[in-house]
Short mmCIF file of C-alpha atoms in Angstrom, two decimals:
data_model
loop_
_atom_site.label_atom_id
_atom_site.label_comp_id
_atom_site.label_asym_id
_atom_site.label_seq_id
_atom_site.Cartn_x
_atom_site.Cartn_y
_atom_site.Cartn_z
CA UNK N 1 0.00 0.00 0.00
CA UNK N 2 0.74 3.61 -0.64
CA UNK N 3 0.71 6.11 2.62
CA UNK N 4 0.06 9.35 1.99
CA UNK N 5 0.38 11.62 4.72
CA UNK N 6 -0.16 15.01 4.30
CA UNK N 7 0.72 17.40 7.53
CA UNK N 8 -1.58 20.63 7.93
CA UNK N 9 -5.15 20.81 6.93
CA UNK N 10 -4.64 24.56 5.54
CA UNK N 11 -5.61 25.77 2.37
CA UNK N 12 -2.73 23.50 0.34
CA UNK N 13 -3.48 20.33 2.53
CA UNK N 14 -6.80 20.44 2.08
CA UNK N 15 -7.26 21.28 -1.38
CA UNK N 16 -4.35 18.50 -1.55
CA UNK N 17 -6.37 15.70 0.23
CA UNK N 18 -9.25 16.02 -1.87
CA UNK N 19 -7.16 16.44 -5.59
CA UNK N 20 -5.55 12.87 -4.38
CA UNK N 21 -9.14 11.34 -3.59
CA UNK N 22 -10.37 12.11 -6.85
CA UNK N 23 -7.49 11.53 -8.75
CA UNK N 24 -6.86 8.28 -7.24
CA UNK N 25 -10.39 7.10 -6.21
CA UNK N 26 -10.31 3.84 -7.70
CA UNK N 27 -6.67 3.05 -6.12
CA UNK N 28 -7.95 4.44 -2.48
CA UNK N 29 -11.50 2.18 -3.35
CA UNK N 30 -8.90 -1.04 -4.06
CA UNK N 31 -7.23 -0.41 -0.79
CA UNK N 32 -3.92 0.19 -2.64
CA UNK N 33 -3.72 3.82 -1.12
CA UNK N 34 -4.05 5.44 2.01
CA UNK N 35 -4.55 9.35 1.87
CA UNK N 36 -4.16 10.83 5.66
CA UNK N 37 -4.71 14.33 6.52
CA UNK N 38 -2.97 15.39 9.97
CA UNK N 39 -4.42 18.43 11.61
CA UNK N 40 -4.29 19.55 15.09
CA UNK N 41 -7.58 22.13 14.48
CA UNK N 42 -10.76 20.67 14.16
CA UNK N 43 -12.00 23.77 11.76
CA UNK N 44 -10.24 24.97 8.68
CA UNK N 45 -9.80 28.27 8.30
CA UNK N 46 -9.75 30.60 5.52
CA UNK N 47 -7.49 33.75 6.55
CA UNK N 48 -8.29 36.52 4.32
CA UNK N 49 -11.50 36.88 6.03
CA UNK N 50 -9.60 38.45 8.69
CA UNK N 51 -9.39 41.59 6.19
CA UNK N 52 -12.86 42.20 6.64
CA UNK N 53 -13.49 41.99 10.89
CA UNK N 54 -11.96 45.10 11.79
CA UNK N 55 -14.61 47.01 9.13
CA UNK N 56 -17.60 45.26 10.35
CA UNK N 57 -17.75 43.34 7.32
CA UNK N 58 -17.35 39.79 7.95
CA UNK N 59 -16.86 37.76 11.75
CA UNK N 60 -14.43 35.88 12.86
CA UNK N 61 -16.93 32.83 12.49
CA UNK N 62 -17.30 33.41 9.00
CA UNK N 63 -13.77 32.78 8.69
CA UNK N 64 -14.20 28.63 9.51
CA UNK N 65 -15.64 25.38 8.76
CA UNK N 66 -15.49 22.03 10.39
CA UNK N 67 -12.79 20.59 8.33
CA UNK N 68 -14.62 16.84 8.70
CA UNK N 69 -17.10 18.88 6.24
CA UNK N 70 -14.74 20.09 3.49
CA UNK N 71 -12.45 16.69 3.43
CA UNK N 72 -13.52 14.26 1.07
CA UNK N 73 -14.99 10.80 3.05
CA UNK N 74 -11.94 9.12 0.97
CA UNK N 75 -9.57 10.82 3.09
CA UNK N 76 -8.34 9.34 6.34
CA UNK N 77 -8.52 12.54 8.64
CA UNK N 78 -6.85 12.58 11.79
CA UNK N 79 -7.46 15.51 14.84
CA UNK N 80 -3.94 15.50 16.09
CA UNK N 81 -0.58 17.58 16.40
CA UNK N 82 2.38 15.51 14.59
CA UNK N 83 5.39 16.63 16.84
CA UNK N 84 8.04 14.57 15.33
CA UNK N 85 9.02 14.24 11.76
CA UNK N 86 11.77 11.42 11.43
CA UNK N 87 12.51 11.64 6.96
CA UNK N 88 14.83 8.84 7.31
CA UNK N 89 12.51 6.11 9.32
CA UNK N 90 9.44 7.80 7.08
CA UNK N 91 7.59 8.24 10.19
CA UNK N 92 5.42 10.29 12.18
CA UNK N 93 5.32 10.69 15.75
CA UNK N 94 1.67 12.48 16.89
CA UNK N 95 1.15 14.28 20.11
CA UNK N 96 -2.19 11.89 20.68
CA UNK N 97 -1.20 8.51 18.99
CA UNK N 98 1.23 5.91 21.18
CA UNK N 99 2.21 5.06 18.13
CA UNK N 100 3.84 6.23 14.91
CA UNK N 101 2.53 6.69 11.92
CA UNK N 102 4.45 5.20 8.69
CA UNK N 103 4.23 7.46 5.15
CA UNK N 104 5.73 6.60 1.58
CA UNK N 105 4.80 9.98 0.52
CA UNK N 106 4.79 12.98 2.79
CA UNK N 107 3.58 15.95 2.43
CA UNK N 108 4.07 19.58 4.94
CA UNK N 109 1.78 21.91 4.68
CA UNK N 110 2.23 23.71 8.10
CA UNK N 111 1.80 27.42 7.27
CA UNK N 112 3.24 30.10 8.78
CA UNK N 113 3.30 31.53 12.73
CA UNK N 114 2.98 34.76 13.69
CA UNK N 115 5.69 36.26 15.98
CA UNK N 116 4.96 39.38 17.57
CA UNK N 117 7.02 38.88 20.56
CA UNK N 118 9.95 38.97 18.02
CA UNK N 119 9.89 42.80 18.04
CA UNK N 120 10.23 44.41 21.61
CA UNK N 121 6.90 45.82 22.47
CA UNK N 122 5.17 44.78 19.24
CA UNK N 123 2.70 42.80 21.06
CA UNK N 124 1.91 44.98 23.58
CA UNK N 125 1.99 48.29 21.26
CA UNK N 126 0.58 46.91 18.13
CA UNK N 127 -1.99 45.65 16.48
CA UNK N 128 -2.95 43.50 13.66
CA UNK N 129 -5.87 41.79 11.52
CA UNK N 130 -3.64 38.33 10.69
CA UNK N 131 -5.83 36.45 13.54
CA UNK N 132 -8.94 36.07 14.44
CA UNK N 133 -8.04 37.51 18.18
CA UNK N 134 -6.18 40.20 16.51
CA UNK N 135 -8.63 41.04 13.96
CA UNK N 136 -11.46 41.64 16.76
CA UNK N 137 -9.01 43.34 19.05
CA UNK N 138 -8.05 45.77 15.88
CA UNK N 139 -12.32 46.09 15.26
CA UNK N 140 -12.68 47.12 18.67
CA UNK N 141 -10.22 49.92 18.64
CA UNK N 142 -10.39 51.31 15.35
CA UNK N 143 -14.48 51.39 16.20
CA UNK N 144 -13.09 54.12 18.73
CA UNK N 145 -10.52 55.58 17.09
CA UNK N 146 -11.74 59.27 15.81
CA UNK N 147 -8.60 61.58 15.51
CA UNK N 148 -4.78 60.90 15.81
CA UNK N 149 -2.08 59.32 13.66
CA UNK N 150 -2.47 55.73 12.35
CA UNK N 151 0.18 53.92 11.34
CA UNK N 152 0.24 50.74 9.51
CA UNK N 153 3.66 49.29 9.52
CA UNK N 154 4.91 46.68 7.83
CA UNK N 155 7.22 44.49 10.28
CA UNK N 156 7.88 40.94 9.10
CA UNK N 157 8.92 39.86 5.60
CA UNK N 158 7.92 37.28 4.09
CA UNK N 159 4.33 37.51 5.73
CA UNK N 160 1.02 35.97 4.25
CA UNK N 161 -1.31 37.60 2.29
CA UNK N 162 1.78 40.27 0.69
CA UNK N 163 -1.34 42.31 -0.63
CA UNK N 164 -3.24 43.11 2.36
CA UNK N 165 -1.42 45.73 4.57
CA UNK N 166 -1.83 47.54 1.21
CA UNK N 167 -4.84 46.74 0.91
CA UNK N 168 -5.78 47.50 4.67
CA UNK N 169 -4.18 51.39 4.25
CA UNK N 170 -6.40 51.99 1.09
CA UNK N 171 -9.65 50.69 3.12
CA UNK N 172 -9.28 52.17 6.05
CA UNK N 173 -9.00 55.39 4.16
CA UNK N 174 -12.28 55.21 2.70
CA UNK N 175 -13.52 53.61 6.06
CA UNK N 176 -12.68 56.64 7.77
CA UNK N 177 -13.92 59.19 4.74
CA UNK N 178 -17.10 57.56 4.79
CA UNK N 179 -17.82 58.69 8.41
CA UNK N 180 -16.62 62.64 7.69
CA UNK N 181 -13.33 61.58 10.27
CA UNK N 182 -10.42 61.17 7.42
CA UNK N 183 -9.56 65.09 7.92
CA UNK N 184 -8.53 64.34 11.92
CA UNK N 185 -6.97 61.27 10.77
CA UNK N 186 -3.16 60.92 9.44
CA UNK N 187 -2.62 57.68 7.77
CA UNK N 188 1.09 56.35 7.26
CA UNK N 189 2.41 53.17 6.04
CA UNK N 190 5.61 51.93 6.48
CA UNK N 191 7.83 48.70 4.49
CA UNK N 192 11.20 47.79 5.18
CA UNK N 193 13.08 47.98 1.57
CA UNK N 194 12.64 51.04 -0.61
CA UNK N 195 9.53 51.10 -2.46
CA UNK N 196 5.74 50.27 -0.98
CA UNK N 197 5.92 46.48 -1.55
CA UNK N 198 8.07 43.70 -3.02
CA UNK N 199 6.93 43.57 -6.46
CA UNK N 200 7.69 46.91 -8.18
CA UNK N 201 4.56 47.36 -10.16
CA UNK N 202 2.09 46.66 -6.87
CA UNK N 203 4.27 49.57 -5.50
CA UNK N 204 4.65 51.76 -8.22
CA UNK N 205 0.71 51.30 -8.14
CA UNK N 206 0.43 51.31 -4.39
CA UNK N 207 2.07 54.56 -3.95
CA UNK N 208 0.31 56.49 -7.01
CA UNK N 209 -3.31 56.09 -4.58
CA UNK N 210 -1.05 56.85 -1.25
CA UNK N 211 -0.41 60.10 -3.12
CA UNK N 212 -3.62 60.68 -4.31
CA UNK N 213 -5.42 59.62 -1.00
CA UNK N 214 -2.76 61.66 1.16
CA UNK N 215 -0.84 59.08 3.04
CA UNK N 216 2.70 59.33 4.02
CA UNK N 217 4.63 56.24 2.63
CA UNK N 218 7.66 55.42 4.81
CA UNK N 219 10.31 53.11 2.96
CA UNK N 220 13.51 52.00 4.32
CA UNK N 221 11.65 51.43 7.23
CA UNK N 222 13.11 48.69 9.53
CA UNK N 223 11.29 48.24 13.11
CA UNK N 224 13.62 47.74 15.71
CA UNK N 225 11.54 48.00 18.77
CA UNK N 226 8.28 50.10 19.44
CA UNK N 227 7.65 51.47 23.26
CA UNK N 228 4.23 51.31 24.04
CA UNK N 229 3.91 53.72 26.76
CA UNK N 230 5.38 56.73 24.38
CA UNK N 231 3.73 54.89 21.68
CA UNK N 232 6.71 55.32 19.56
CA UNK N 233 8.66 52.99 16.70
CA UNK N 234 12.02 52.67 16.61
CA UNK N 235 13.98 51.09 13.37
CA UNK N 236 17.50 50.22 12.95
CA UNK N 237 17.95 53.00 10.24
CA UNK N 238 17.80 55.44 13.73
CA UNK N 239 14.05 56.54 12.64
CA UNK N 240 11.41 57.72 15.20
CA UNK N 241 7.38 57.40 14.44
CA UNK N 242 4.88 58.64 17.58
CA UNK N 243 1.40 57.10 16.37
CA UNK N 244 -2.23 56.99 17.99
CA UNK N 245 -3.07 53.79 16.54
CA UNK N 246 0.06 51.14 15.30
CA UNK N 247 -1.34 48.18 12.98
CA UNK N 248 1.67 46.20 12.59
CA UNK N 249 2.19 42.94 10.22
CA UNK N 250 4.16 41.02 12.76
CA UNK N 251 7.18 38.68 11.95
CA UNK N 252 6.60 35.23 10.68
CA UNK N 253 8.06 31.99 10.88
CA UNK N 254 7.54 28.70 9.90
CA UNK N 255 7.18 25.09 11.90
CA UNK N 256 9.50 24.08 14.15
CA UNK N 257 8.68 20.59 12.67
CA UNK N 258 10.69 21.80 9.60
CA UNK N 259 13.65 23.02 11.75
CA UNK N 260 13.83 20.08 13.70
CA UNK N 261 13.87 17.62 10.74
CA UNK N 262 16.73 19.64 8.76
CA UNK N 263 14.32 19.97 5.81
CA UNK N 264 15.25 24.44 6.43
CA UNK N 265 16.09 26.90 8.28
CA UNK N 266 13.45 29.09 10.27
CA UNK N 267 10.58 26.40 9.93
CA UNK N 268 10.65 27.06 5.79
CA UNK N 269 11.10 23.50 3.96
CA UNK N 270 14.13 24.27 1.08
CA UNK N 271 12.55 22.31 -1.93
CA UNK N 272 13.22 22.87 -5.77
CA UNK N 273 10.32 25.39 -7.06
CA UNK N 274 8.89 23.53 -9.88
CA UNK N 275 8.46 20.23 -8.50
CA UNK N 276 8.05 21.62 -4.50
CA UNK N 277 10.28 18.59 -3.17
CA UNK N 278 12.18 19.10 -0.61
CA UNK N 279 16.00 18.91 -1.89
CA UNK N 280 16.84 17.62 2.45
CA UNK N 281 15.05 14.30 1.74
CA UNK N 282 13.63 11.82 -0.27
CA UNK N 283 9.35 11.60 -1.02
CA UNK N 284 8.95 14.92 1.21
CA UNK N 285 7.46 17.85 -0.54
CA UNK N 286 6.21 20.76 1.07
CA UNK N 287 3.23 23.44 -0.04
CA UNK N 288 1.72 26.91 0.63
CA UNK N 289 3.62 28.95 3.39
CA UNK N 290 6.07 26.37 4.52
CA UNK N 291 7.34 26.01 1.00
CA UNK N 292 10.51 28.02 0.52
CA UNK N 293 9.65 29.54 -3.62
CA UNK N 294 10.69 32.84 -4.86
CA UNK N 295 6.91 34.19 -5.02
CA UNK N 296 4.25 35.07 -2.59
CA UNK N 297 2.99 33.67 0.57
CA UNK N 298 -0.88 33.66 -0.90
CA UNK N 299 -3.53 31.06 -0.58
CA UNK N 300 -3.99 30.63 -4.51
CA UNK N 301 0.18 29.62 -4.22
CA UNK N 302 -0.91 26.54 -2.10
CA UNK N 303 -3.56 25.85 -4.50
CA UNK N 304 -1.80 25.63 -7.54
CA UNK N 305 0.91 23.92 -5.82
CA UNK N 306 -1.49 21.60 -4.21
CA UNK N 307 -2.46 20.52 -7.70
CA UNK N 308 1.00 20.15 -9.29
CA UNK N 309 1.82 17.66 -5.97
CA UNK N 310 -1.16 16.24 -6.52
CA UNK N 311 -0.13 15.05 -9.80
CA UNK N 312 3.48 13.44 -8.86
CA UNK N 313 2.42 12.09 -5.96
CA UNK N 314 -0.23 10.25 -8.04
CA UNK N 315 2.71 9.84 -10.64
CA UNK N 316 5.01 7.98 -8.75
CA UNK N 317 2.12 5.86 -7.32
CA UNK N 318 1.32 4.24 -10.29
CA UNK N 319 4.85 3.77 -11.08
CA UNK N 320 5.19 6.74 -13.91
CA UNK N 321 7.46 9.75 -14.12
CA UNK N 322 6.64 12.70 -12.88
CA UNK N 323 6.33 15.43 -15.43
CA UNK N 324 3.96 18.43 -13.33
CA UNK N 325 5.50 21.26 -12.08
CA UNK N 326 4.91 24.71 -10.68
CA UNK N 327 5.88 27.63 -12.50
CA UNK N 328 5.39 30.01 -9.60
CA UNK N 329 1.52 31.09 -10.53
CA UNK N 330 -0.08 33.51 -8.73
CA UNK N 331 -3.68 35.39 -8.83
CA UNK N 332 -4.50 38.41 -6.29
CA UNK N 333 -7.61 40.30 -5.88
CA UNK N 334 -6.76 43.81 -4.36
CA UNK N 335 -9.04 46.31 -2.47
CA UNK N 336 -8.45 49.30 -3.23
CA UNK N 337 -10.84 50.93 -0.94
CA UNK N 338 -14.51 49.91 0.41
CA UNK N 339 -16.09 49.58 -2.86
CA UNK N 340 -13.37 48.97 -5.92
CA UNK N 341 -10.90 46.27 -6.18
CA UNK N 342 -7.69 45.49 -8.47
CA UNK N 343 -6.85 41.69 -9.70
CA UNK N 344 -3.39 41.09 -10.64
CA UNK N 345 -1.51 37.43 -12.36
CA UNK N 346 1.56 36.32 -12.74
CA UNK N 347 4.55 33.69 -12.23
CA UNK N 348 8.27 32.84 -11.56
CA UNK N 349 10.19 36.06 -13.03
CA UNK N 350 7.15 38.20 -14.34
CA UNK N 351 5.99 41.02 -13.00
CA UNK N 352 2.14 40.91 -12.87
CA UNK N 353 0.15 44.07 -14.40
CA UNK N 354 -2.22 45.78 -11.79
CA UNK N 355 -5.73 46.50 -13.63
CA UNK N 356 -7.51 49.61 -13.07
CA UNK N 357 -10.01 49.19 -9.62
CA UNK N 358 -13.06 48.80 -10.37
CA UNK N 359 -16.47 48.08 -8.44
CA UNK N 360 -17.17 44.80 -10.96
CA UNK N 361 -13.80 43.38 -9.30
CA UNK N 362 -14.70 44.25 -5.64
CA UNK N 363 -17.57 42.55 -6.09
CA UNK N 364 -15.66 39.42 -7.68
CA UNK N 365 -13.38 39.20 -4.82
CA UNK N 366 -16.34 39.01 -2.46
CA UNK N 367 -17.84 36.66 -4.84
CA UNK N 368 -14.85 34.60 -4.52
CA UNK N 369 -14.86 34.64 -1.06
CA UNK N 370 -18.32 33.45 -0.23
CA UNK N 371 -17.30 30.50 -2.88
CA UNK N 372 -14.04 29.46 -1.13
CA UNK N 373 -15.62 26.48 -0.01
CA UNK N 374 -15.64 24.49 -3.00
CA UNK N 375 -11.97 25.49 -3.63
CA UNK N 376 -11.52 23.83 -0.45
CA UNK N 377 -13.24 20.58 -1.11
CA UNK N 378 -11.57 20.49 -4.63
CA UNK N 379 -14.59 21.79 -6.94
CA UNK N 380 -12.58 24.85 -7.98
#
């Protein structure tokens, strides 16, 4: 029998588990495959909800799902933390279980962590919509907020969703327009290299609407430490930035599963890009945030590259060569504001062209996020 484990039950793992029971259904059916999903949450969430709680828009609840309900009945899933990863035994050790689990084929899928505690005094002087405790927190005080400086800063790089501090700055301006408090209100965003945001034509767009929209853009902006009784950030460059309200994008890392296993360094598995297996051991691949690739940390990345792995996993199980591979594909719907939204494509070594907003592609974005769902269970 082939064991397929696959460790995270995420965006990637999911979408994963359910390409693998389709695509070998009548292998899984003969009992010549076992397809495991290892979680340690009982709900699945989908993050860029989060975007929406501090506006009032969406809950934290909308943001999950029972996982038992988006996992095809194929699928062997399994409530548990794995806290051992042993690539050269091909086994799993699981936080619950006595015993270890075996694999032929494994899979990591373990996202990314935020670390606010990284940063002196992030955690205590920031705040942040990557969470769902953070996201309410952030609702709660921005609900509040009526005058001062706010100050979205841009801490930790890579982070997940590389579109939505952007995207938070250009809301919250409308946000705050909409109730006649903009003109008390200075907006500022901050990012640590020298333009608005990694890929050049995001921030060549980004910055055009921070012009227009009259926010202060702050490059070469490196946080160091912020005190939260002056309510001041410090960088290493030697800058200084008093704010009324910080939203910071904290620091990310990956699993300590990873780390522990030598598969990379800071949690991140190393793998090749096109065929996402890992280059520290054999019949290991890795997906979504974990996976170490030269493009962003998004949720359509670990769906695309749940589908190439989906594909050489189901390669090498019927004793064929593997010929998928990844070629760094991206797609991003943008806000840019309450009611207009950008959509942007591209891959390895292209930069992708930013469309001009528009209220058809808000209202596609929403549309794709009501239908998330079925990209979950494998329908999209």
């Amino acid at each position: 029998m082939h064991r397929v484990a696959i460790v995270g039950g995420g965006t990637g793992g999911t979408v994963l588990a359910n390409r693998l029971a389709d695509e070998l259904r009548s292998e899984i059916e003969a009992g010549e495959v076992d397809v495991r999903l290892i979680t340690a949450d009982e709900n699945h969430v989908y993050k860029p909800t989060f975007l929406y709680v501090p506006f009032g828009k969406k809950t934290v609840d909308d943001a999950k799902r029972p996982i038992e309900e988006l996992v095809d009945r194929r699928v062997t899933l399994t409530i548990d933390e794995v806290t051992d990863v042993d690539t050269e035994r091909k086994r799993l050790s699981l936080a619950e279980r006595a015993t270890e689990l075996s694999y032929d084929h494994l899979v990591l899928a373990t996202g990314a962590t935020l670390e606010p505690e990284a940063v002196p005094g992030l955690a205590e002087g920031g705040h942040h919509f990557y969470g769902p405790d953070g996201a309410e927190a952030l609702r709660d005080e921005l609900a509040a907020f009526t005058e001062g400086h706010l100050v979205l800063s841009v801490v930790g790089v890579p982070h997940m969703c590389p579109a939505a501090p952007v995207e938070f700055v250009l809301m919250v301006d409308d946000w705050l327009r909409e109730r006649g408090l903009r003109e008390d209100v200075e907006l500022t965003y901050t990012y640590p290299i020298n333009r608005a945001h990694g890929l050049e034509s995001i921030a060549d767009w980004a910055s055009d609407l921070f012009e227009d929209r009259d926010v202060n853009l702050e490059t070469f902006f490196n946080v160091d430490e912020v005190d939260p009784d002056a309510e001041v950030v410090e960088t290493v460059e030697g800058k200084e930035l008093e704010y009324d309200l910080l939203v910071a994008i904290p620091p990310h890392r990956g699993s300590d599963l990873v780390t522990a296993a030598g598969l990379g360094e800071d949690g991140w598995v190393d793998v090749d890009r096109h065929t996402l297996e890992a280059t520290g051991a054999e019949d290991v691949y890795a997906i979504g945030d974990t996976a170490d690739v030269p493009t962003s940390k998004a949720g359509s990345v670990a769906h695309y590259e749940a589908g190439v792995v989906a594909d050489r996993i189901a390669s090498r199980v019927r004793g064929t060569v593997p010929t998928a591979t990844y070629d760094g594909k991206t797609v991003c719907f943008l806000e840019a504001g309450m009611d207009e939204a950008t959509f942007v494509e591209f891959e390895y070594g292209k930069e992708p062209y930013v469309r001009e907003p528009s209220k058809p592609l808000h209202w596609a974005k929403l549309g794709y996020n009501e239908s998330y769902w079925l990209t979950a269970r494998g329908l999209l």
